[in-house]
Amino acid sequence: MKNSIIYIFFVLLVTASCTNSPKTIAYGTDHCHFCSMTIVDKQHAAQFMTKKGRSYAFDASECMLNHLKEIDRATVETFLVNDYNAPGELIDATQATYLISKNIPSPMGEYLTAFATKEAAEKAQSDNKGELYTWEQLNNRYK
């Protein structure tokens, strides 16, 4: 009986350690992997997961994009950004629509904000002005 419990414990431990899901960002405690600032802004933080399951958190989408210049992008499995309209909620960065508007400050001063839908981004654009970008357009800008 004791050996069975130990076996089940190790199986659960191995299974849990092999999951390739995003890690929860500890706002106010975690630090940006690119600029080392404490991550506090739940509307602009970002994260990516490598294919090996390692997680990197950033205080702003622009920090993640700048960090991507230094690594092989093919090693990344998942890109995530905070949805501006749902603070703390990470969404697929490749499907988000981005607004660069001087009227919406971001932690690193590049005024870059992500939205879950194009309609939400267009609404923010009509209220704050600025330019809309897709993930591909944004990556070309940050090459």
One Martini backbone bead per residue (centre of mass of N, CA, C, O) as a GRO file, in nm:
protein
  143
    1MET     BB    1   0.058   0.062  -0.022
    2LYS     BB    2   0.296   0.261   0.010
    3ASN     BB    3   0.407   0.222  -0.282
    4SER     BB    4   0.154   0.329  -0.427
    5ILE     BB    5   0.161   0.616  -0.317
    6ILE     BB    6   0.440   0.687  -0.424
    7TYR     BB    7   0.380   0.635  -0.721
    8ILE     BB    8   0.149   0.838  -0.751
    9PHE     BB    9   0.310   1.086  -0.670
   10PHE     BB   10   0.520   1.070  -0.906
   11VAL     BB   11   0.320   1.085  -1.137
   12LEU     BB   12   0.203   1.362  -1.059
   13LEU     BB   13   0.470   1.518  -1.061
   14VAL     BB   14   0.543   1.465  -1.358
   15THR     BB   15   0.286   1.574  -1.484
   16ALA     BB   16   0.301   1.865  -1.364
   17SER     BB   17   0.599   1.930  -1.481
   18CYS     BB   18   0.496   1.884  -1.804
   19THR     BB   19   0.339   2.125  -1.832
   20ASN     BB   20   0.245   2.374  -2.103
   21SER     BB   21   0.163   2.630  -1.921
   22PRO     BB   22   0.094   2.913  -1.805
   23LYS     BB   23   0.202   3.139  -1.582
   24THR     BB   24   0.147   3.311  -1.313
   25ILE     BB   25   0.140   3.641  -1.250
   26ALA     BB   26   0.311   3.824  -0.992
   27TYR     BB   27   0.196   4.097  -0.897
   28GLY     BB   28   0.457   4.284  -0.733
   29THR     BB   29   0.701   4.050  -0.780
   30ASP     BB   30   0.759   4.015  -1.053
   31HIS     BB   31   0.999   4.028  -1.317
   32CYS     BB   32   1.130   4.154  -1.586
   33HIS     BB   33   1.325   3.996  -1.823
   34PHE     BB   34   1.433   4.266  -1.967
   35CYS     BB   35   1.421   4.527  -1.730
   36SER     BB   36   1.346   4.436  -1.412
   37MET     BB   37   1.083   4.525  -1.352
   38THR     BB   38   0.810   4.540  -1.180
   39ILE     BB   39   0.506   4.374  -1.207
   40VAL     BB   40   0.185   4.576  -1.210
   41ASP     BB   41   0.050   4.585  -1.494
   42LYS     BB   42  -0.261   4.436  -1.601
   43GLN     BB   43  -0.270   4.583  -1.909
   44HIS     BB   44   0.061   4.516  -2.021
   45ALA     BB   45   0.141   4.246  -1.984
   46ALA     BB   46   0.365   3.962  -2.056
   47GLN     BB   47   0.413   3.633  -2.229
   48PHE     BB   48   0.624   3.339  -2.268
   49MET     BB   49   0.651   3.010  -2.412
   50THR     BB   50   0.830   2.744  -2.445
   51LYS     BB   51   0.872   2.426  -2.571
   52LYS     BB   52   1.004   2.347  -2.276
   53GLY     BB   53   0.822   2.534  -2.052
   54ARG     BB   54   0.927   2.814  -2.034
   55SER     BB   55   0.887   3.123  -1.856
   56TYR     BB   56   0.823   3.471  -1.963
   57ALA     BB   57   0.810   3.789  -1.814
   58PHE     BB   58   0.640   4.113  -1.867
   59ASP     BB   59   0.552   4.457  -1.831
   60ALA     BB   60   0.552   4.460  -2.156
   61SER     BB   61   0.518   4.415  -2.486
   62GLU     BB   62   0.784   4.565  -2.566
   63CYS     BB   63   0.971   4.379  -2.405
   64MET     BB   64   0.908   4.120  -2.556
   65LEU     BB   65   0.985   4.224  -2.841
   66ASN     BB   66   1.278   4.298  -2.765
   67HIS     BB   67   1.362   4.011  -2.671
   68LEU     BB   68   1.312   3.864  -2.950
   69LYS     BB   69   1.581   3.977  -3.081
   70GLU     BB   70   1.769   3.766  -2.887
   71ILE     BB   71   1.608   3.521  -3.010
   72ASP     BB   72   1.467   3.221  -3.106
   73ARG     BB   73   1.143   3.205  -3.213
   74ALA     BB   74   1.120   2.888  -3.252
   75THR     BB   75   1.114   2.837  -2.924
   76VAL     BB   76   0.825   2.940  -2.928
   77GLU     BB   77   0.488   2.859  -2.837
   78THR     BB   78   0.373   3.118  -2.656
   79PHE     BB   79   0.182   3.419  -2.680
   80LEU     BB   80   0.121   3.682  -2.433
   81VAL     BB   81  -0.139   3.921  -2.335
   82ASN     BB   82  -0.293   4.177  -2.213
   83ASP     BB   83  -0.611   4.286  -2.168
   84TYR     BB   84  -0.713   4.602  -2.131
   85ASN     BB   85  -1.033   4.521  -2.060
   86ALA     BB   86  -0.887   4.265  -1.878
   87PRO     BB   87  -0.729   4.271  -1.616
   88GLY     BB   88  -0.502   3.986  -1.606
   89GLU     BB   89  -0.577   3.883  -1.896
   90LEU     BB   90  -0.461   3.640  -2.099
   91ILE     BB   91  -0.376   3.647  -2.445
   92ASP     BB   92  -0.338   3.593  -2.769
   93ALA     BB   93  -0.102   3.772  -2.937
   94THR     BB   94  -0.167   3.677  -3.242
   95GLN     BB   95  -0.491   3.783  -3.206
   96ALA     BB   96  -0.440   4.059  -3.141
   97THR     BB   97  -0.496   4.407  -3.103
   98TYR     BB   98  -0.314   4.709  -3.164
   99LEU     BB   99  -0.230   5.016  -2.982
  100ILE     BB  100  -0.088   5.334  -3.064
  101SER     BB  101  -0.114   5.573  -2.792
  102LYS     BB  102  -0.052   5.870  -2.622
  103ASN     BB  103  -0.326   5.818  -2.430
  104ILE     BB  104  -0.181   5.522  -2.358
  105PRO     BB  105   0.009   5.428  -2.124
  106SER     BB  106   0.308   5.246  -2.084
  107PRO     BB  107   0.564   5.133  -1.892
  108MET     BB  108   0.789   5.200  -2.147
  109GLY     BB  109   0.670   5.443  -2.343
  110GLU     BB  110   0.516   5.309  -2.624
  111TYR     BB  111   0.197   5.294  -2.623
  112LEU     BB  112   0.127   4.979  -2.591
  113THR     BB  113  -0.183   4.802  -2.674
  114ALA     BB  114  -0.402   4.533  -2.597
  115PHE     BB  115  -0.665   4.348  -2.773
  116ALA     BB  116  -0.897   4.098  -2.821
  117THR     BB  117  -1.034   4.298  -3.028
  118LYS     BB  118  -1.090   4.499  -3.295
  119GLU     BB  119  -1.330   4.656  -3.180
  120ALA     BB  120  -1.191   4.752  -2.919
  121ALA     BB  121  -0.960   4.899  -3.063
  122GLU     BB  122  -1.138   5.095  -3.228
  123LYS     BB  123  -1.267   5.231  -2.984
  124ALA     BB  124  -0.999   5.333  -2.859
  125GLN     BB  125  -0.918   5.496  -3.109
  126SER     BB  126  -1.164   5.693  -3.108
  127ASP     BB  127  -1.087   5.799  -2.809
  128ASN     BB  128  -0.732   5.820  -2.855
  129LYS     BB  129  -0.616   5.744  -3.095
  130GLY     BB  130  -0.404   5.617  -3.339
  131GLU     BB  131  -0.255   5.292  -3.413
  132LEU     BB  132  -0.305   4.993  -3.578
  133TYR     BB  133  -0.218   4.639  -3.506
  134THR     BB  134  -0.079   4.356  -3.579
  135TRP     BB  135   0.135   4.113  -3.503
  136GLU     BB  136   0.297   4.131  -3.767
  137GLN     BB  137   0.335   4.439  -3.772
  138LEU     BB  138   0.477   4.456  -3.497
  139ASN     BB  139   0.719   4.274  -3.566
  140ASN     BB  140   0.827   4.459  -3.789
  141ARG     BB  141   0.873   4.706  -3.598
  142TYR     BB  142   1.062   4.503  -3.390
  143LYS     BB  143   1.332   4.419  -3.564
   0.00000   0.00000   0.00000
